[in-house]
Tab-separated table of C-alpha atoms in Angstrom:
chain	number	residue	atom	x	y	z
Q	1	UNK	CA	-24.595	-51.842	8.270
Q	2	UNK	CA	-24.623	-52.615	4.606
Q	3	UNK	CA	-27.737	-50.047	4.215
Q	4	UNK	CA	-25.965	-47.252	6.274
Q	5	UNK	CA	-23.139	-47.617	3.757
Q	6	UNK	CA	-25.042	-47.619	0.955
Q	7	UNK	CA	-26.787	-44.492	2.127
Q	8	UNK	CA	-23.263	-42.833	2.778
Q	9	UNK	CA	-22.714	-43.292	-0.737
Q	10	UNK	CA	-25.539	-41.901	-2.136
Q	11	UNK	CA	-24.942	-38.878	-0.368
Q	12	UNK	CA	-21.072	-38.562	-0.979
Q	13	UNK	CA	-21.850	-38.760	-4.718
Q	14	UNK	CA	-25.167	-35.855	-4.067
Q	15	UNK	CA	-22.073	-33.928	-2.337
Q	16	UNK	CA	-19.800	-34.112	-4.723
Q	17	UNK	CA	-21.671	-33.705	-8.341
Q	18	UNK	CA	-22.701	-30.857	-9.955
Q	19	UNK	CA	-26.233	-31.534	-8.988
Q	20	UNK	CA	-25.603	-30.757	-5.488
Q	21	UNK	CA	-23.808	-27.222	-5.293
Q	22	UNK	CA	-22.749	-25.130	-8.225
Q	23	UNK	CA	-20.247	-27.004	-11.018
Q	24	UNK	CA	-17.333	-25.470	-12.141
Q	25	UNK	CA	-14.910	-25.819	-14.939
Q	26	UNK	CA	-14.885	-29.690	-16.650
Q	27	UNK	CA	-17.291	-30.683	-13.420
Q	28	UNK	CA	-20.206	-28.729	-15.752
Q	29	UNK	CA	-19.338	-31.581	-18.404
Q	30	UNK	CA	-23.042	-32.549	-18.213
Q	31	UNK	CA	-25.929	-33.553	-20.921
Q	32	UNK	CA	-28.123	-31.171	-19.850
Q	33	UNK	CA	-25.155	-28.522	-19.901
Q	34	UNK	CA	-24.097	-28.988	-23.655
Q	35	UNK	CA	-27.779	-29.079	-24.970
Q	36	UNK	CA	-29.059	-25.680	-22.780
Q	37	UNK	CA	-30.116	-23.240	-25.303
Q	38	UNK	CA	-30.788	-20.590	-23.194
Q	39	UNK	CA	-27.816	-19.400	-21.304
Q	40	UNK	CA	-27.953	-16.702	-19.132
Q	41	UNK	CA	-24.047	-15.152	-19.081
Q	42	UNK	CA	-23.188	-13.479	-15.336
Q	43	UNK	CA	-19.672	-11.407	-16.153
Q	44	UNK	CA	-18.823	-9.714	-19.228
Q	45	UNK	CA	-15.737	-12.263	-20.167
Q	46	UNK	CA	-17.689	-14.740	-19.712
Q	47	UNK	CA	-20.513	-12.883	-22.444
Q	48	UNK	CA	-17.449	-12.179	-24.731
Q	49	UNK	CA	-16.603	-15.814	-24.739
Q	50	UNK	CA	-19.856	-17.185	-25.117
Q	51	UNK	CA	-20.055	-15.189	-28.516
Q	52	UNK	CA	-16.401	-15.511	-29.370
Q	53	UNK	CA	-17.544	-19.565	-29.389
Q	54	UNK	CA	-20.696	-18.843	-31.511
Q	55	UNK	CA	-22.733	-19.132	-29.159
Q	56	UNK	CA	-24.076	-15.802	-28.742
Q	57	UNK	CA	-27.681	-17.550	-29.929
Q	58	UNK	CA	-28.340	-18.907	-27.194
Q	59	UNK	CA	-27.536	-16.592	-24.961
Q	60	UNK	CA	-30.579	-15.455	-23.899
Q	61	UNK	CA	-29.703	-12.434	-20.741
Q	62	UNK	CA	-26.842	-11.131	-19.233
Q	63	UNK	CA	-25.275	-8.584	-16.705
Q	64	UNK	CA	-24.263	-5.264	-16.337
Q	65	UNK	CA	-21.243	-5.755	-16.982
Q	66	UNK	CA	-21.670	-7.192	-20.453
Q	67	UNK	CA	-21.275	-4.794	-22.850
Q	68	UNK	CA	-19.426	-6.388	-25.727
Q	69	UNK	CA	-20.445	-7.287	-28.311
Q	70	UNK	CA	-22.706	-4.803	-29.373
Q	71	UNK	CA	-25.795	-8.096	-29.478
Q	72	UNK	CA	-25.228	-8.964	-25.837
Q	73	UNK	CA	-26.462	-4.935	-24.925
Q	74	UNK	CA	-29.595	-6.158	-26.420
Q	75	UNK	CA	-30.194	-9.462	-24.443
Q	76	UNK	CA	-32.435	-8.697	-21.385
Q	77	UNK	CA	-30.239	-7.720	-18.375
Q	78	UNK	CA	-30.689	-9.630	-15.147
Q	79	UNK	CA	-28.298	-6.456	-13.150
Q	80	UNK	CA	-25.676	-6.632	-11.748
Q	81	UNK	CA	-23.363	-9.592	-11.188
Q	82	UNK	CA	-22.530	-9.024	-7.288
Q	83	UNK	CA	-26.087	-8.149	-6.071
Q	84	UNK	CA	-28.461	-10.383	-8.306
Q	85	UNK	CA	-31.674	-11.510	-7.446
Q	86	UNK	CA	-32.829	-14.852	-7.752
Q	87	UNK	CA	-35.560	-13.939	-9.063
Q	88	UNK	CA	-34.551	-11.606	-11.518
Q	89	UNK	CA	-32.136	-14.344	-13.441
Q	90	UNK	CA	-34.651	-17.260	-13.130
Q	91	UNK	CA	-37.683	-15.028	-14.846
Q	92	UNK	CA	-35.889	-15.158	-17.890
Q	93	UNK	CA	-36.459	-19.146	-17.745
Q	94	UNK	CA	-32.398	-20.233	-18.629
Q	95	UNK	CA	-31.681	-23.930	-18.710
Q	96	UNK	CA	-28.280	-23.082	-18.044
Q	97	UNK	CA	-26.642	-20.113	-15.593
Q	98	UNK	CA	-22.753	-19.720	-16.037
Q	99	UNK	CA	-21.270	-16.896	-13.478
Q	100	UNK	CA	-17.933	-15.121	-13.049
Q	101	UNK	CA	-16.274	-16.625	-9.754
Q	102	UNK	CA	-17.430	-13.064	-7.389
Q	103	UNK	CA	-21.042	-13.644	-8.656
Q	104	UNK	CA	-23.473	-12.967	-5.525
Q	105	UNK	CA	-24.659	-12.448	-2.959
Q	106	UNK	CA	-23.827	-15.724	-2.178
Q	107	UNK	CA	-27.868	-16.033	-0.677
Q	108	UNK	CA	-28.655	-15.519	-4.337
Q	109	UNK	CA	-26.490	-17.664	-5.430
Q	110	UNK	CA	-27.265	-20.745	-2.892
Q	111	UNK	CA	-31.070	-20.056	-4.500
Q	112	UNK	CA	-29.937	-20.368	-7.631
Q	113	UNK	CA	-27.666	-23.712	-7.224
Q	114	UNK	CA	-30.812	-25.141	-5.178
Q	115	UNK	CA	-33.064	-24.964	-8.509
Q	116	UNK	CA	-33.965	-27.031	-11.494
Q	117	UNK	CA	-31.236	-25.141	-13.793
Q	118	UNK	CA	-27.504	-25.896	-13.669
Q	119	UNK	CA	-25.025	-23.499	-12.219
Q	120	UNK	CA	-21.618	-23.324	-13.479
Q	121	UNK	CA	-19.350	-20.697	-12.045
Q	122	UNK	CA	-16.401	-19.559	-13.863
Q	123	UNK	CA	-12.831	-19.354	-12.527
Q	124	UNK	CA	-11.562	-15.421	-12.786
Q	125	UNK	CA	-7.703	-14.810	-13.356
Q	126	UNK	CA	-5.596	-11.932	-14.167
Q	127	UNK	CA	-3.022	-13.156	-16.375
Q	128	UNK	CA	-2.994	-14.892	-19.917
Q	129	UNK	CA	-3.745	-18.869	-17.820
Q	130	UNK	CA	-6.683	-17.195	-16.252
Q	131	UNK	CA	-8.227	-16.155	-19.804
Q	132	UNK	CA	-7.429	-19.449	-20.939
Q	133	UNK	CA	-9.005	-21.265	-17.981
Q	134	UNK	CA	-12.208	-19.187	-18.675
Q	135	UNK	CA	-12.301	-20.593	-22.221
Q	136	UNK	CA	-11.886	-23.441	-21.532
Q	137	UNK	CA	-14.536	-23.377	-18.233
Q	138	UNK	CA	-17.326	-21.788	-20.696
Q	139	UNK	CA	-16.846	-24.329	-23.371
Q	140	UNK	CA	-17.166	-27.128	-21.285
Q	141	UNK	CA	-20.033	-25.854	-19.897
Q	142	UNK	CA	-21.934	-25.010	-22.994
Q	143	UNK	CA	-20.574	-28.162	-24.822
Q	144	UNK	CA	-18.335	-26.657	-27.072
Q	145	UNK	CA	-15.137	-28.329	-25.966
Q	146	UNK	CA	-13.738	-28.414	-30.085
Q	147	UNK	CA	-14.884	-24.197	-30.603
Q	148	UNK	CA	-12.967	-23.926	-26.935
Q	149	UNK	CA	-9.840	-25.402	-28.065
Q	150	UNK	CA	-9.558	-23.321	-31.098
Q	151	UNK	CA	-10.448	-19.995	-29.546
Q	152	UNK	CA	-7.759	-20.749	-26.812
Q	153	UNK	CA	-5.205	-21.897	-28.888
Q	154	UNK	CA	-5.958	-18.592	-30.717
Q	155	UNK	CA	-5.225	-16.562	-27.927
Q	156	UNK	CA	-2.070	-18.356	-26.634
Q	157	UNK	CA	-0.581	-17.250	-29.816
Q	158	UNK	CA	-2.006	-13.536	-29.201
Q	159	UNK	CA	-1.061	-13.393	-26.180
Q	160	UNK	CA	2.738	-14.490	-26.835
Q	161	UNK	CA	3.223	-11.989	-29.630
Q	162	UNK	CA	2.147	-8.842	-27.276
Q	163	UNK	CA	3.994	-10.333	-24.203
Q	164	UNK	CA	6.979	-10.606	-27.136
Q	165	UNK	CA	6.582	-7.384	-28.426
Q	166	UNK	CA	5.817	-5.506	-24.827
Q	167	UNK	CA	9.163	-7.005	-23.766
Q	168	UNK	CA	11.179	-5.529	-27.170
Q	169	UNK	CA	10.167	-1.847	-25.752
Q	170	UNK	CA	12.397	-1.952	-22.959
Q	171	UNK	CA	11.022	1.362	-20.777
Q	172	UNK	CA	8.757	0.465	-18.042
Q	173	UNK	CA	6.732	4.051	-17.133
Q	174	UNK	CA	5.335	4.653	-14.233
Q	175	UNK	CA	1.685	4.591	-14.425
Q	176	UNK	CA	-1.506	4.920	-11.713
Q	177	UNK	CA	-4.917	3.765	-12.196
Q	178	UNK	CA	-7.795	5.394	-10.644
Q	179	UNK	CA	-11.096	3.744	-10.295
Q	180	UNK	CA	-13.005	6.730	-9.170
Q	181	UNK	CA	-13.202	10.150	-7.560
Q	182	UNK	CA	-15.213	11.837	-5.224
Q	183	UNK	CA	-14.625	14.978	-2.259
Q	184	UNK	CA	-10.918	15.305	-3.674
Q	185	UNK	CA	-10.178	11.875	-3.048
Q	186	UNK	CA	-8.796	8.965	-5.773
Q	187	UNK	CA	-9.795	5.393	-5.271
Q	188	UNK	CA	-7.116	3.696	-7.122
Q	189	UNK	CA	-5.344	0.473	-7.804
Q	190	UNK	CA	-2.629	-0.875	-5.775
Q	191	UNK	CA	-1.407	-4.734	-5.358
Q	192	UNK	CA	-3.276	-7.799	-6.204
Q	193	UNK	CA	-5.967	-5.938	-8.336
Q	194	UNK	CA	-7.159	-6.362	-12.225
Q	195	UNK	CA	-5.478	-2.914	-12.782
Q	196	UNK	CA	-1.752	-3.592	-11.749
Q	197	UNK	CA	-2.015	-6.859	-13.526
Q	198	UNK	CA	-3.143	-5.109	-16.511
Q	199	UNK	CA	-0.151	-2.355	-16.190
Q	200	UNK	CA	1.851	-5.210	-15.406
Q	201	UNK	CA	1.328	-6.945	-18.816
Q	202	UNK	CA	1.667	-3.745	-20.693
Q	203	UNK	CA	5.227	-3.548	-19.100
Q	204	UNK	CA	4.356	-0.989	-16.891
Q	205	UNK	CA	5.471	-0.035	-12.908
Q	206	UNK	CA	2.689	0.248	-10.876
Q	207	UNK	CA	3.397	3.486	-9.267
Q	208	UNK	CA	0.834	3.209	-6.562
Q	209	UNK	CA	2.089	-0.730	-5.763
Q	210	UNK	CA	2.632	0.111	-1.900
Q	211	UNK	CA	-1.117	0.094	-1.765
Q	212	UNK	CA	-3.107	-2.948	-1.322
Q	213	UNK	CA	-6.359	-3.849	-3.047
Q	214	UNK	CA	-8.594	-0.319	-4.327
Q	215	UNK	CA	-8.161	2.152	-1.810
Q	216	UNK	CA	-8.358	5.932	-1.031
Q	217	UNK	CA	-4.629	7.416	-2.449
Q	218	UNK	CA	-2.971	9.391	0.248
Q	219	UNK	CA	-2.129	12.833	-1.323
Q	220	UNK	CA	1.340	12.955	-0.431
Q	221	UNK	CA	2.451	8.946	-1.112
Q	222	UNK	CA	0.754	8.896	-4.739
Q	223	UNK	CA	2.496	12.565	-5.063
Q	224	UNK	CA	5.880	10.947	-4.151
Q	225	UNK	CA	5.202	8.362	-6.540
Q	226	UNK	CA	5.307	10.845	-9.016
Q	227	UNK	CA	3.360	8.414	-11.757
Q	228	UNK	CA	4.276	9.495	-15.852
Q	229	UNK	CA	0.670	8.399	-16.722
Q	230	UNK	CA	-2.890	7.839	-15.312
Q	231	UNK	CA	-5.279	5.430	-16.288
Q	232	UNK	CA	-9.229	5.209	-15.898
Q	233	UNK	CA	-12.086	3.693	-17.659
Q	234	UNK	CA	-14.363	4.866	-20.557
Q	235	UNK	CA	-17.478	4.521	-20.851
Q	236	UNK	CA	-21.173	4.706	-19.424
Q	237	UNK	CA	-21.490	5.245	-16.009
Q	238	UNK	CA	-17.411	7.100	-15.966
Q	239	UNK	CA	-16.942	10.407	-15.953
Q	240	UNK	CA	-13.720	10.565	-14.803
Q	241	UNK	CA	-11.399	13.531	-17.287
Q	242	UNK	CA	-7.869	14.783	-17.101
Q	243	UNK	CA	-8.807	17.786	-15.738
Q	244	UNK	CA	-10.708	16.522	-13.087
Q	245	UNK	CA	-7.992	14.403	-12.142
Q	246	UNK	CA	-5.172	16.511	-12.850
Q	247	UNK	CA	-6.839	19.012	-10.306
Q	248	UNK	CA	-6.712	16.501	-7.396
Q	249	UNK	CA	-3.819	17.258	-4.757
Q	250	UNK	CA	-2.688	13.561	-5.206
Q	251	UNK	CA	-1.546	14.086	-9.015
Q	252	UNK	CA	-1.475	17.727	-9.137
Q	253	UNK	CA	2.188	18.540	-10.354
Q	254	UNK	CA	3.044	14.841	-11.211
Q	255	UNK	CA	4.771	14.021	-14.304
Q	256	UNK	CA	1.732	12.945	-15.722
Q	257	UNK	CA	-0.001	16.059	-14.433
Q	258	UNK	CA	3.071	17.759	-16.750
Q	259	UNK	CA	3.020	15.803	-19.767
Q	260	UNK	CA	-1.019	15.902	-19.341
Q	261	UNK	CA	-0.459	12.006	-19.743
Q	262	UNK	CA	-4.306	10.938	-19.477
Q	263	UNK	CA	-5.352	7.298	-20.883
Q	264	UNK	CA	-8.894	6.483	-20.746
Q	265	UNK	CA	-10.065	2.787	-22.536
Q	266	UNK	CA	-13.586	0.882	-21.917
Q	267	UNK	CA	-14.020	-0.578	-18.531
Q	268	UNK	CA	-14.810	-3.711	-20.189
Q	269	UNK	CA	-12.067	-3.867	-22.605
Q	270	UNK	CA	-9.092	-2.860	-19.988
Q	271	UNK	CA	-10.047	-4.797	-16.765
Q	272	UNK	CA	-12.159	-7.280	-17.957
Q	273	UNK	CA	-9.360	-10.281	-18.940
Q	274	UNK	CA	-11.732	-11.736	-21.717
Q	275	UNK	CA	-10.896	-12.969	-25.139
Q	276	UNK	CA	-9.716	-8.882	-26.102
Q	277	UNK	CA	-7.207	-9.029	-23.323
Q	278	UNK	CA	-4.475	-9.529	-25.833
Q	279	UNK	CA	-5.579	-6.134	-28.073
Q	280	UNK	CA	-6.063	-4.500	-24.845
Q	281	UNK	CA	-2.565	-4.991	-23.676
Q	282	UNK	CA	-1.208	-3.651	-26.976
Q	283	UNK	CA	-3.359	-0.470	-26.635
Q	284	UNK	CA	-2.740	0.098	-23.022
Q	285	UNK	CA	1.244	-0.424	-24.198
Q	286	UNK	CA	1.453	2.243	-26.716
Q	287	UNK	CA	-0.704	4.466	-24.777
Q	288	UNK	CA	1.932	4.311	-22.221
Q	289	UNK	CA	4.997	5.243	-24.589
Q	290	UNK	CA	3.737	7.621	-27.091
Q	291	UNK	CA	5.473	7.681	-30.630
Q	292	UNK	CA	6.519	3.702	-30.144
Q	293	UNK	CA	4.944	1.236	-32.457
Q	294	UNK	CA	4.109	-3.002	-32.091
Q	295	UNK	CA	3.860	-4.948	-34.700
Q	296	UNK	CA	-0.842	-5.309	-35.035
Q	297	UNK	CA	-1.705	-8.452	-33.629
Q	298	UNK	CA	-4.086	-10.901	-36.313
Q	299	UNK	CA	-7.461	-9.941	-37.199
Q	300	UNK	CA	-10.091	-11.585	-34.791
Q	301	UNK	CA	-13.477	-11.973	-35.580
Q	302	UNK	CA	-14.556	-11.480	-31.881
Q	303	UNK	CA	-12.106	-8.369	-31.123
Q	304	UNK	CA	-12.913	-6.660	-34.175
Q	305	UNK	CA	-16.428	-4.883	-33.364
Q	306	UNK	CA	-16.270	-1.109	-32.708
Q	307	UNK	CA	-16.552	-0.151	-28.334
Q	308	UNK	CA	-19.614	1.415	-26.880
């Protein structure tokens, strides 16, 4: 009895470590975690953070969707961070793999928590607590708990100021984000998505809110919602322009279809709730209300770089 006990333990504690599945947050607080050297960075706010730390050196591949800074579009690229390959990330020979929470397929991913190299995914969130837990996640991971602490207490303070100064601007437009376009149909951002938290914290209505997830608009509801701006993403792989959208039946004669009210920023930069989140609100906020002003939120060394 005393062996079969003894045996149950052992396995409990192969369960429940970090050695048996894939750590996350503090549960990555290992040795071989804080020494890795060669990180390989699955998300984009989880590259931005890496580098925002100083750790961009050891950073040695990323994803697709890590575009900023301009130094992490140099690191090899191991695709894209929903259909990677075990192969492709492990050829790169990391000691350390930290992926966005959505990383997968999850086959891929059970390869990759079954080899020699620690897996650490990293909580996602939408709001200024979910950027924070990602700090805090990557710098536990990469043994940089003192850097973590002072890049989050950094943002805290950014991200009070441009809740503060979104607040002092009282109108709340009505805006609709559109993640793509084909055959005379938007996709576009309802509920519970990155996008209407992101026009959320720029004080704006989500016109399109009835919606659930990214959908297909119909015509005549995102017509009746009669939205005073549109938003897309900039930037390689978008082509999306006013016109284009302007011509579709679901905005055609909207307000913003009127005022020509057309607000493109990086993919990266608007929906990707990283350490920029904070500047990206601000932008998104005047780019909504044309003519206001907010007071410039403080230089950043890791916010400061110019966007692809």
């Amino acid at each position: 009895m005393r062996e079969v006990r003894i045996v149950f333990i052992l396995a409990l504690i192969l369960v429940l470590s970090p050695i048996g599945r894939g750590a996350t947050g503090a549960e990555a607080r290992s040795p071989e975690a804080a020494q890795a050297r060669r990180i390989v960075s699955i998300g984009g706010a989880v590259t931005e953070i890496l580098f925002a730390l100083g750790l961009g050196d050891r950073v040695i591949a990323v994803d697709q969707t890590s575009t900023y800074p301009a130094a992490a579009r140099a690191r090899p690229n191991v695709g894209y961070a929903r259909t990677l390959t075990p192969e492709g990330v492990l050829s790169v020979g990391p000691d350390l793999i930290l992926a966005i929470e959505g990383s997968g397929p999850p086959e891929a991913l059970a390869v990759l928590k079954s080899a020699a190299v620690p897996v650490v995914m990293i909580p996602d969130g939408h709001d200024a607590a979910g950027v924070i837990r990602k700090v805090e996640a990557v710098a536990a991971a990469a043994g940089a708990d003192e850097a973590g602490a002072r890049l989050a207490s950094a943002l805290k303070a950014d991200f009070a100021q441009v809740a503060d100064e979104v607040a002092s601007l009282h109108s709340r437009p009505r805006a609709a984000f559109v993640l793509s376009a084909s055959g005379g149909t938007a996709v576009v951002g309802g509920a519970d998505t990155s996008a209407d938290a992101m026009l959320r914290l720029a004080g704006a209505q989500n016109a399109l809110s009835a919606i659930k997830g990214y959908k297909p608009a119909v015509d005549e509801a995102a017509f009746a919602a009669d939205p005073e701006a549109v938003v897309v993403m900039s930037g390689a792989g978008q082509a999306l322009t006013a016109p284009m959208i302007f011509a579709l039946p679901a905005f055609k004669g909207t307000h913003a279809a009127r005022e020509n009210r057309f607000i493109a920023l990086p993919g990266s930069y608007l929906l990707g709730f990283g350490p920029r989140t904070p500047q990206a609100i601000r932008d998104l906020a005047l780019a909504l209300r044309p003519g206001s002003t907010l007071a410039p939120l403080p230089p950043r060394p890791w916010a400061d770089e110019a966007m692809p």
